[in-house]
PDB file of C-alpha atoms and ligand atoms in Angstrom:
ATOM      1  CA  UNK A   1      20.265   2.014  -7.419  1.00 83.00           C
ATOM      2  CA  UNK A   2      17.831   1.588  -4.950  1.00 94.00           C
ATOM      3  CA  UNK A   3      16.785   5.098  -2.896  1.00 97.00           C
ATOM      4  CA  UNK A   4      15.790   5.748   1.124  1.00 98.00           C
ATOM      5  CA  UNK A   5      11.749   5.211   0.200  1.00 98.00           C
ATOM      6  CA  UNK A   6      12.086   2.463  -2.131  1.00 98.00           C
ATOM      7  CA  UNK A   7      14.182   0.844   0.804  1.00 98.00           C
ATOM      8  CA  UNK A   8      11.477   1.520   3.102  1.00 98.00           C
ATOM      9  CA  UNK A   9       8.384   0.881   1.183  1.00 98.00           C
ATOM     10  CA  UNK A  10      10.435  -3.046   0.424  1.00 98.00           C
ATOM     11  CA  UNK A  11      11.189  -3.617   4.220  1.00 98.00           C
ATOM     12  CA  UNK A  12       7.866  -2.545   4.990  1.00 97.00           C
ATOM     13  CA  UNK A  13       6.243  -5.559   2.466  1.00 97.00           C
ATOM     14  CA  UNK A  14       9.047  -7.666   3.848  1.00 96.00           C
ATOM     15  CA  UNK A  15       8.005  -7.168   7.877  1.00 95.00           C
ATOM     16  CA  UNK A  16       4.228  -6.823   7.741  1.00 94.00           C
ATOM     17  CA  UNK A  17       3.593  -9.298   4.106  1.00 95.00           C
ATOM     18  CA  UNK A  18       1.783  -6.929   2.592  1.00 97.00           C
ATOM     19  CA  UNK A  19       1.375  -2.918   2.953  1.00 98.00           C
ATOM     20  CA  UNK A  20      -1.316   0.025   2.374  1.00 98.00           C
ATOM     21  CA  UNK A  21      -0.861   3.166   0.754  1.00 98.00           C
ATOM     22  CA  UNK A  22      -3.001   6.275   0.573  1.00 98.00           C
ATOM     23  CA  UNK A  23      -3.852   7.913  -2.673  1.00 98.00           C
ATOM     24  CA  UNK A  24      -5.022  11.772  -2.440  1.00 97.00           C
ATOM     25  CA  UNK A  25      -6.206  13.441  -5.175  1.00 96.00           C
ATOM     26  CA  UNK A  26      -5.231  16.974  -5.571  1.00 96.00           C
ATOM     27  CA  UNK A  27      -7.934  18.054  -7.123  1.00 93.00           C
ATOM     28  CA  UNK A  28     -10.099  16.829  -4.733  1.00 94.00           C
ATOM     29  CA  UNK A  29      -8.531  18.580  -2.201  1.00 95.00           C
ATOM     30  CA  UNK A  30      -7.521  22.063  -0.489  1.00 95.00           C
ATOM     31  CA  UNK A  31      -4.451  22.162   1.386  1.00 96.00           C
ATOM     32  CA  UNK A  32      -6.473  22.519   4.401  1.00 96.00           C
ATOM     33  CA  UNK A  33      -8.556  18.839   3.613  1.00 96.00           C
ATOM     34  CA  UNK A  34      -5.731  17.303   2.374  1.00 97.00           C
ATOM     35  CA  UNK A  35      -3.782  17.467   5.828  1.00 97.00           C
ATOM     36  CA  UNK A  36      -7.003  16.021   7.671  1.00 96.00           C
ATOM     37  CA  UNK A  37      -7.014  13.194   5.243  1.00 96.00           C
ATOM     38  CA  UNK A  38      -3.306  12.394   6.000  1.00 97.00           C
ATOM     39  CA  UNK A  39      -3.731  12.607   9.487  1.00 96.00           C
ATOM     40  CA  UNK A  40      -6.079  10.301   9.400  1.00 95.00           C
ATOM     41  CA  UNK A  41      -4.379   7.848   7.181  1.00 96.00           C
ATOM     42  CA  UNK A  42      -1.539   8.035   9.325  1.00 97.00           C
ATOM     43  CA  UNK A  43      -3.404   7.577  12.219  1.00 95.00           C
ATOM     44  CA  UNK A  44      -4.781   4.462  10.445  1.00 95.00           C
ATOM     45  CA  UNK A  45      -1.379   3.197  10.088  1.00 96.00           C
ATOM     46  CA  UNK A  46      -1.338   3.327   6.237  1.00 98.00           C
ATOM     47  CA  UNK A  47       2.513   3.093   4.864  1.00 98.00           C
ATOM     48  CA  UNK A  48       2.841   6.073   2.444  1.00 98.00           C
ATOM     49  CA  UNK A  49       1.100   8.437   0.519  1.00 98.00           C
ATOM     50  CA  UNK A  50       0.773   8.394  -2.838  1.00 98.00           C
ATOM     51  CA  UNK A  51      -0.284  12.532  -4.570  1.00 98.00           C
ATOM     52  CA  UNK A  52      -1.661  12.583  -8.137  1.00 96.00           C
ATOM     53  CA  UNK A  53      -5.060  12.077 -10.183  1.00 91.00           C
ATOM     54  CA  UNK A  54      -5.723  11.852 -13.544  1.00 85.00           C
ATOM     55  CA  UNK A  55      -7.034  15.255 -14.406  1.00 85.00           C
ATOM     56  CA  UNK A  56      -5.032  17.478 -11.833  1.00 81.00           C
ATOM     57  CA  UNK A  57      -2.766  20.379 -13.755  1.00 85.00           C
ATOM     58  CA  UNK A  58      -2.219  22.405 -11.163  1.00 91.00           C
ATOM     59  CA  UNK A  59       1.390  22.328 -10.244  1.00 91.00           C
ATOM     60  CA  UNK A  60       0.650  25.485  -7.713  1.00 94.00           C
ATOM     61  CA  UNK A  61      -1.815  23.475  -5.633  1.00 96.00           C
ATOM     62  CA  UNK A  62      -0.136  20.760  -5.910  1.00 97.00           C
ATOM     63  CA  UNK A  63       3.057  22.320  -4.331  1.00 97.00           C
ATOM     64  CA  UNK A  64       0.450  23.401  -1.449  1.00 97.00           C
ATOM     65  CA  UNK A  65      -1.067  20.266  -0.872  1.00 97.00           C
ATOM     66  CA  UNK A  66       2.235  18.585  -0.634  1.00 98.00           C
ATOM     67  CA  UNK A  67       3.638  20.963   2.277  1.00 98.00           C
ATOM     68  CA  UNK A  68       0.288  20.767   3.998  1.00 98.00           C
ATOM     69  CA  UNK A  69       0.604  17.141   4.135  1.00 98.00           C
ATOM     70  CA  UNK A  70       4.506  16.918   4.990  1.00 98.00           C
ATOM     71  CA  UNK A  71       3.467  19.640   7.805  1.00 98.00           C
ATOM     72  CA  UNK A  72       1.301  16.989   9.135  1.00 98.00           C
ATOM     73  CA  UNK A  73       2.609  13.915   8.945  1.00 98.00           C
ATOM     74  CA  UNK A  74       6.584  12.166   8.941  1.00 98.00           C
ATOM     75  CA  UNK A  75       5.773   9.178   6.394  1.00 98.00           C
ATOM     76  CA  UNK A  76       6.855   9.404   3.063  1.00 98.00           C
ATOM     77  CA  UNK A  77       4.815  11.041   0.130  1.00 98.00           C
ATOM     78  CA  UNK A  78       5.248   9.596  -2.974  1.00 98.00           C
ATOM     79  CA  UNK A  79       4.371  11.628  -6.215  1.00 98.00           C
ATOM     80  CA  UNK A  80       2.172   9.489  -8.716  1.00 98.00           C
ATOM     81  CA  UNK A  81       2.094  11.783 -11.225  1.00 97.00           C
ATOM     82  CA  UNK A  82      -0.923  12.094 -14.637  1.00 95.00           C
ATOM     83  CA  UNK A  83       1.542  14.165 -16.700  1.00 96.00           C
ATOM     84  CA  UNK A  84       4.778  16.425 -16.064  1.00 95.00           C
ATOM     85  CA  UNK A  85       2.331  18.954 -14.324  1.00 95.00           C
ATOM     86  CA  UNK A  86       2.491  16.263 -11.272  1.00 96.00           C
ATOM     87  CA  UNK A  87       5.773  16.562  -9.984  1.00 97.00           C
ATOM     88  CA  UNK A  88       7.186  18.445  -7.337  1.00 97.00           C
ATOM     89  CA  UNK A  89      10.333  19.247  -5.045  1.00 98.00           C
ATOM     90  CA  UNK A  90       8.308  19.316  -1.886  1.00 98.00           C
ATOM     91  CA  UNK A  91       7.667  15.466  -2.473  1.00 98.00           C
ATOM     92  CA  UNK A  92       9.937  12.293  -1.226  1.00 98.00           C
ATOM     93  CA  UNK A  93       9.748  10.750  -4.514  1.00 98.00           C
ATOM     94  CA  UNK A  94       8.449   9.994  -7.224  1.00 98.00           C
ATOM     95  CA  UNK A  95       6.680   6.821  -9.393  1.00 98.00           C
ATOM     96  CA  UNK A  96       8.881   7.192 -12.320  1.00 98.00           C
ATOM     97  CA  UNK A  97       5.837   5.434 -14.030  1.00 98.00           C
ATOM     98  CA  UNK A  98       5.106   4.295 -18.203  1.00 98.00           C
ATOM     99  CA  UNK A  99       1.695   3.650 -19.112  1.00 98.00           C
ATOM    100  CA  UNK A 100       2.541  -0.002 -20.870  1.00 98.00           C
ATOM    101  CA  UNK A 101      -0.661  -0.437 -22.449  1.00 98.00           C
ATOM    102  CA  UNK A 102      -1.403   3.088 -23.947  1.00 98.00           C
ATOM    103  CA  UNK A 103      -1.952   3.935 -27.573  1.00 98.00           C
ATOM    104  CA  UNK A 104       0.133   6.869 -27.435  1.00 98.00           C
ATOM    105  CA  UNK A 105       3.566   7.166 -27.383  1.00 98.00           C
ATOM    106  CA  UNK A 106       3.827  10.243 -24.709  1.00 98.00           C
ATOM    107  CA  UNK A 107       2.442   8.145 -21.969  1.00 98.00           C
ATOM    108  CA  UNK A 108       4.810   5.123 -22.568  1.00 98.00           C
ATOM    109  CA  UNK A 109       7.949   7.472 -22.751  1.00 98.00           C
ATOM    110  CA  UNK A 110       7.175  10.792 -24.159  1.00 98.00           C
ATOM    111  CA  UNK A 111       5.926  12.692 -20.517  1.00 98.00           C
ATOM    112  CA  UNK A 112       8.957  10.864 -18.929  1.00 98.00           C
ATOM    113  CA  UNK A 113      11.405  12.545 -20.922  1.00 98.00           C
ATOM    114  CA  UNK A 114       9.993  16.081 -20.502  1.00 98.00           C
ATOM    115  CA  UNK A 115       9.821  15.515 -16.582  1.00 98.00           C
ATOM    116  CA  UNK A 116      13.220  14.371 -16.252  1.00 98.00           C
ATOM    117  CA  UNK A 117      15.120  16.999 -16.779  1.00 98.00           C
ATOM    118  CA  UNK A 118      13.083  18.668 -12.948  1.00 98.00           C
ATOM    119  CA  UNK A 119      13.107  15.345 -10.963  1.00 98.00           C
ATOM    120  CA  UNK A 120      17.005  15.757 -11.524  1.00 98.00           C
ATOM    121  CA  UNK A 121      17.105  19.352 -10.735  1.00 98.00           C
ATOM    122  CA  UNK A 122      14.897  18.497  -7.896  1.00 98.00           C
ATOM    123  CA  UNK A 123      16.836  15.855  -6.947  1.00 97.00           C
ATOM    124  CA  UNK A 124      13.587  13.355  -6.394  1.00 98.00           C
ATOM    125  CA  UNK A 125      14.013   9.598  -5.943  1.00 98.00           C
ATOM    126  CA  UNK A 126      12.272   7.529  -8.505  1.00 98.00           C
ATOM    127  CA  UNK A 127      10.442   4.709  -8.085  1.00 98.00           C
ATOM    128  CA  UNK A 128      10.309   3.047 -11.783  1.00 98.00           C
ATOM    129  CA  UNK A 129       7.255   1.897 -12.335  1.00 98.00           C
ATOM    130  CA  UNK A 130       5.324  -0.741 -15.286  1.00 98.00           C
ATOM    131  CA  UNK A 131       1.695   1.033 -15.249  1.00 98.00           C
ATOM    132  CA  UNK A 132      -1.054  -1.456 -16.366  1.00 98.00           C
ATOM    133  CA  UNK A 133      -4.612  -0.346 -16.846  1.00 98.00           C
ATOM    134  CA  UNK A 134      -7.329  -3.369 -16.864  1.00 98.00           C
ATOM    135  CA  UNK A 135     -10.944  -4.220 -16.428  1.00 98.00           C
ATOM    136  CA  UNK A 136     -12.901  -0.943 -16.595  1.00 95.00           C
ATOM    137  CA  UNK A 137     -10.073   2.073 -16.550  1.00 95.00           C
ATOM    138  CA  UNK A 138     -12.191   4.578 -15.142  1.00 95.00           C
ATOM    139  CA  UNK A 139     -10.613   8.135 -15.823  1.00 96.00           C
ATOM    140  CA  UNK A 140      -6.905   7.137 -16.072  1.00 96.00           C
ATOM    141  CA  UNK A 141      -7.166   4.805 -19.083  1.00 96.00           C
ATOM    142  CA  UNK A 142      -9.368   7.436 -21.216  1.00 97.00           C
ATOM    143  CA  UNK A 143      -6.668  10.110 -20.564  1.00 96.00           C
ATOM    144  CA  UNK A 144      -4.202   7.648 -20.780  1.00 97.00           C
ATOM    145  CA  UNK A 145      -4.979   6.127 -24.244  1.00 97.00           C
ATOM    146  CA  UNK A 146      -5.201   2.826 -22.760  1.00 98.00           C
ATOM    147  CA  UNK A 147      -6.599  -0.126 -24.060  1.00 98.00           C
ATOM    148  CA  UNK A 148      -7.404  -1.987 -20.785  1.00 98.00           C
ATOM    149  CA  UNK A 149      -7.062  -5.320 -20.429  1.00 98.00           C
ATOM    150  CA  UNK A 150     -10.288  -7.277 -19.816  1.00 98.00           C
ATOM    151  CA  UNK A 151     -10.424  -8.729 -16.605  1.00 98.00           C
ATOM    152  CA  UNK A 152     -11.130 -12.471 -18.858  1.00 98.00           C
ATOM    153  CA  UNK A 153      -7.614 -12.063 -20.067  1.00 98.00           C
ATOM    154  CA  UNK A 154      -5.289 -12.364 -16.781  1.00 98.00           C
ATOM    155  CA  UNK A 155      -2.765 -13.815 -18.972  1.00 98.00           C
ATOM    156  CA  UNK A 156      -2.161 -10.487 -20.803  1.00 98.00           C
ATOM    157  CA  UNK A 157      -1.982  -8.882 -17.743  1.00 98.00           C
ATOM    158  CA  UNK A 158       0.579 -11.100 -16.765  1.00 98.00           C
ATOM    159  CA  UNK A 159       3.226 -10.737 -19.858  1.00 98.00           C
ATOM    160  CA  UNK A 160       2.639  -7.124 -19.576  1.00 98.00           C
ATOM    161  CA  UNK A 161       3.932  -7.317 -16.049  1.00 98.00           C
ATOM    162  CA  UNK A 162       7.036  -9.392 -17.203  1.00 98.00           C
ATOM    163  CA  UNK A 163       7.495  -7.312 -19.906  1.00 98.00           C
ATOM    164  CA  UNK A 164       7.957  -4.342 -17.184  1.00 98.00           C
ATOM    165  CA  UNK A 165      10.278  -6.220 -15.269  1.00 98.00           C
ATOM    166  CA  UNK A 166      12.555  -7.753 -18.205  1.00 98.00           C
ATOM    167  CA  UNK A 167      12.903  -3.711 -18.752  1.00 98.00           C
ATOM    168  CA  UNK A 168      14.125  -3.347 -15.181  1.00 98.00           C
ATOM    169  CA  UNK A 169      11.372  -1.819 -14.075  1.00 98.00           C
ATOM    170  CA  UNK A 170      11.183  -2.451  -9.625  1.00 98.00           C
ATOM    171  CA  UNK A 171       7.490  -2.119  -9.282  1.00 98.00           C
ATOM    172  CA  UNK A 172       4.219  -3.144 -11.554  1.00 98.00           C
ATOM    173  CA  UNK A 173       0.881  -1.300 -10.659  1.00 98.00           C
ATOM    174  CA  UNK A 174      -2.800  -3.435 -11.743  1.00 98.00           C
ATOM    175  CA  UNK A 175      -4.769  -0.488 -12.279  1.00 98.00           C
ATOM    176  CA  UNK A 176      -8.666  -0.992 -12.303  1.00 98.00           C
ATOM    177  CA  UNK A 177      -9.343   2.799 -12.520  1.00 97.00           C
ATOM    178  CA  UNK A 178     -10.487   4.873  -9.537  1.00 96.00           C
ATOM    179  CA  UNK A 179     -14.110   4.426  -8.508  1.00 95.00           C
ATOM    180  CA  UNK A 180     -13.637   1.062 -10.565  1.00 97.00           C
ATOM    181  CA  UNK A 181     -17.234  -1.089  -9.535  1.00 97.00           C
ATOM    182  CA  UNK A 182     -15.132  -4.196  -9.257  1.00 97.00           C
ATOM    183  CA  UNK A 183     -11.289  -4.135  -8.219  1.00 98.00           C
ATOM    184  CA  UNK A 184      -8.776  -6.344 -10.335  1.00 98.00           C
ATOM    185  CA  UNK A 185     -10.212 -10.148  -9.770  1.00 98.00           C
ATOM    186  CA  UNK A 186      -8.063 -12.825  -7.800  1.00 98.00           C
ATOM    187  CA  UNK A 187      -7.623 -14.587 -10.999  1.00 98.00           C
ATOM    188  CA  UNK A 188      -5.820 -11.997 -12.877  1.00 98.00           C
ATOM    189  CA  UNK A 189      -3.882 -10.501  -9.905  1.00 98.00           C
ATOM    190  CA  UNK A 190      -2.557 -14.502  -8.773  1.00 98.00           C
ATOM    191  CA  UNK A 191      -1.744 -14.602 -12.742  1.00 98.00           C
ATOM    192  CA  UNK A 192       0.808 -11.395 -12.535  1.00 98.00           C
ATOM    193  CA  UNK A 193       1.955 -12.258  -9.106  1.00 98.00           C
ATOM    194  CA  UNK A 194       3.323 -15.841 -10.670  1.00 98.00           C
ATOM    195  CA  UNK A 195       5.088 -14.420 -13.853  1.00 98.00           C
ATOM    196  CA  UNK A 196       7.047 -11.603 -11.699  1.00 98.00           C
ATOM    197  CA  UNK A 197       9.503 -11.395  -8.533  1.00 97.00           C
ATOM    198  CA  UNK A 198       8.862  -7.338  -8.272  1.00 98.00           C
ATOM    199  CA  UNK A 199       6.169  -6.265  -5.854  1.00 98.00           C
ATOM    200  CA  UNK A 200       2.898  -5.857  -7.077  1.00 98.00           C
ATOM    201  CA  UNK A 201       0.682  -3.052  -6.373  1.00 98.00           C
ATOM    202  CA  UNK A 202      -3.363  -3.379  -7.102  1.00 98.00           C
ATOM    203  CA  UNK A 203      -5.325  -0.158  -7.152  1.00 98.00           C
ATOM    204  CA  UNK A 204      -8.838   0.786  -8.144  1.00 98.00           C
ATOM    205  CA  UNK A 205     -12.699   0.473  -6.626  1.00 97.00           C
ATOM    206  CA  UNK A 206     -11.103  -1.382  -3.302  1.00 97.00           C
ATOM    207  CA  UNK A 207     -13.362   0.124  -0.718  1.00 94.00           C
ATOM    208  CA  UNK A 208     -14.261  -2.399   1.877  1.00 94.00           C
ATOM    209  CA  UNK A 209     -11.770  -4.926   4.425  1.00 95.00           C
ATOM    210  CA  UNK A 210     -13.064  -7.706   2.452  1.00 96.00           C
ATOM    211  CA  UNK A 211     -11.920  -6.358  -0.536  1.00 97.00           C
ATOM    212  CA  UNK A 212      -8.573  -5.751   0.507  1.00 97.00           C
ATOM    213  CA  UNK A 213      -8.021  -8.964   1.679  1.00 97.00           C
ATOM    214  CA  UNK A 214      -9.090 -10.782  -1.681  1.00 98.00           C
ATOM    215  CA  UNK A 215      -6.606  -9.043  -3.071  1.00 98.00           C
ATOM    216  CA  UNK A 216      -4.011  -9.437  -0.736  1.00 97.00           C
ATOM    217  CA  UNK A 217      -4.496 -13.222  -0.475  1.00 97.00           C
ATOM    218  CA  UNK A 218      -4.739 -13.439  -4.152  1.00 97.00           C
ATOM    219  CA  UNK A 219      -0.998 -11.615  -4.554  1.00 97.00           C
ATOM    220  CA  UNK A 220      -0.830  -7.972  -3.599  1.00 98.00           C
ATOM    221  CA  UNK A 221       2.203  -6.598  -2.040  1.00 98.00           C
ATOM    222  CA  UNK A 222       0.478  -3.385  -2.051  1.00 98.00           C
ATOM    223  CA  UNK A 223      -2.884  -1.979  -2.005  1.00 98.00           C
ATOM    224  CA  UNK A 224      -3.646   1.415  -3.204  1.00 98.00           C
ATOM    225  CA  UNK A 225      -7.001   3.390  -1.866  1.00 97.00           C
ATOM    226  CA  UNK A 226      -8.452   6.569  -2.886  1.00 97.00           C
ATOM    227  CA  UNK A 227     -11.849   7.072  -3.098  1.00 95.00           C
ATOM    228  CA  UNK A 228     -12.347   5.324   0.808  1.00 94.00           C
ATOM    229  CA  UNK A 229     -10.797   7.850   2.984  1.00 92.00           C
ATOM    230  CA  UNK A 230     -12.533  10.865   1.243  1.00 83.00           C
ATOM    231  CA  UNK A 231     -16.438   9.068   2.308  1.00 78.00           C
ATOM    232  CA  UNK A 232     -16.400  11.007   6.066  1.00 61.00           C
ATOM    233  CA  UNK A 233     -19.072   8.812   7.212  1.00 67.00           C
ATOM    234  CA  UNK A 234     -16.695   5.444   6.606  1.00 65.00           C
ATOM    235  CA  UNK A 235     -14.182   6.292   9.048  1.00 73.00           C
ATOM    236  CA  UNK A 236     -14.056   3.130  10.552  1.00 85.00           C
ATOM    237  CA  UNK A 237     -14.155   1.194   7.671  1.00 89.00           C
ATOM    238  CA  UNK A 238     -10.929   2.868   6.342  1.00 94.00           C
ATOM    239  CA  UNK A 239      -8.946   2.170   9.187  1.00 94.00           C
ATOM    240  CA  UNK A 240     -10.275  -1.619   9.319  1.00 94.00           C
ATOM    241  CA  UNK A 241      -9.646  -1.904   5.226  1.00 96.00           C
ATOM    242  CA  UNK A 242      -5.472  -0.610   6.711  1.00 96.00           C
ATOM    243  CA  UNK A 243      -5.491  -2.952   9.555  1.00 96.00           C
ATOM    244  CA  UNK A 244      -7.033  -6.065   7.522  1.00 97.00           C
ATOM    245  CA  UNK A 245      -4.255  -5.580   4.886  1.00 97.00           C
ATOM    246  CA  UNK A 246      -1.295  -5.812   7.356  1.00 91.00           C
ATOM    247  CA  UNK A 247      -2.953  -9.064   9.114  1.00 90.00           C
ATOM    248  CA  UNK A 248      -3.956 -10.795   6.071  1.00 86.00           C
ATOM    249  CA  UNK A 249      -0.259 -10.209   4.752  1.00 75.00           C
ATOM    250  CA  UNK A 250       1.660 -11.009   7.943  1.00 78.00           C
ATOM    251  CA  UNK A 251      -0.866 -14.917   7.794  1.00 75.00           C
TER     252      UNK A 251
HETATM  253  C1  LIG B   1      -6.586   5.006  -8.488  1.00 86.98           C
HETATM  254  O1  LIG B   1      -6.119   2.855  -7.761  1.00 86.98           O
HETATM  255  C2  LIG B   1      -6.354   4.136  -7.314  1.00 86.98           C
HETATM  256  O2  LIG B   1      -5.387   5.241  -9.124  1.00 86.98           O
HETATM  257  C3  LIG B   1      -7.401   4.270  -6.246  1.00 86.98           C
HETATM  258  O3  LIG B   1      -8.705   3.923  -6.660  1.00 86.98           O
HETATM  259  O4  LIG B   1     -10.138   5.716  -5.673  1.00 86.98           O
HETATM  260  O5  LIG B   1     -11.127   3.525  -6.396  1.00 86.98           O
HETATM  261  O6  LIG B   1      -9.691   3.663  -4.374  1.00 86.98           O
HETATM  262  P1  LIG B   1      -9.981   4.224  -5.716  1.00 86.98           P
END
């Protein structure tokens, strides 16, 4: 079944080719900061906003953030969650996400079935999710238990990604870690987009226009920024990085 925000986040791609989303990190944040930074990603036009970073276990704070940002702005806020301590009722919904190339069984299926039980009871949508950490990781792949896949091996990337959707999974996520010194190459990100039909979403170390667009031109249906929007000085920059995604997918 397909849910109000996964409908929106798929016409979205569909109207404008490709989209942006916003990653805050909650533990970066107060609930005071975090509002400012979703004002100004929705004054930059980005799509959603994605909650949720690798080390947050604060569901408290996380709560607060969440109703400071839906205070602030109407477009949707999507949970993307480290561990069961990342969900919460005050979101829209929720990447119902497995980490395909951990080590360890709880992040392939064992933190799903704990949380599922309270995105029920909290009657969350889920977005399901195939989770695939490459090139350097960063934070997320060492708490993860990933083994990331080199950026020289697209082609792993890519039957990981197949793998996801042959399990009926709607979304896959290239992950390059956050703060990543080079985003997910061209190479390996045209390799996933050819072996799948479901959107793709590229995250990780994407902090200028021209980075966004080599990704979007190499495959992205989605590009996820975090890092970016927190740098006060690069204002500008953020909202061009937004802007060049929509025009480069809409080419
Ligand atoms: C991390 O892909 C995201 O999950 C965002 O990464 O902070 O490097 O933009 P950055």
């Amino acid at each position: 079944m397909v849910g109000p925000i996964e409908k929106y986040l798929l016409k979205h791609i569909q109207e404008d080719g490709a989209i942006h989303l916003t990653l805050i990190d909650p533990e970066k944040v107060t609930a005071a900061s975090s509002s400012l930074l979703a004002k100004k990603a929705d004054d930059s036009k980005t799509t959603a906003i994605m909650v949720g970073g690798s080390t947050s276990t604060s569901p408290n704070h996380l709560d607060r953030v969440i109703k400071a940002i839906k205070r602030t702005v109407k477009i949707p806020v999507i949970l993307f969650p480290n561990n069961v301590t990342g969900i919460s009722k005050h979101a829209d919904a929720i990447w119902f996400m497995s980490l395909l190339n951990s080590v360890d069984p709880y992040f392939l299926i064992g933190a799903q079935v704990l949380g599922a039980p309270m995105i029920k009871k909290y009657n969350l949508e889920t977005l399901s999710l195939g989770y695939i950490i490459v090139g350097e990781g960063g934070t997320a792949g060492i708490v993860g238990r990933a083994v990331p896949i080199p950026y020289t091996k697209p082609e792993l990337a890519a039957v990981h990604a197949l793998a996801a959707q042959y399990l009926g999974m709607h979304f896959v996520y290239l992950e390059a870690g956050s703060g990543a010194t080079q985003p997910v190459p061209s190479n390996m990100i045209k390799a996933v987009k050819y072996a799948i039909n479901t959107p793709l979403i590229v995250g990780g170390g994407i902090c200028s226009s021209e980075q966004a667009r080599t990704v979007v031109v190499a495959g992205a249906d989605m590009v996820v920024t975090g890092n970016i929007i927190e740098e006060t000085d690069n204002r500008d920059q953020f909202k061009k990085l937004v802007k060049t995604v929509r025009e480069i997918g809409t080419a």
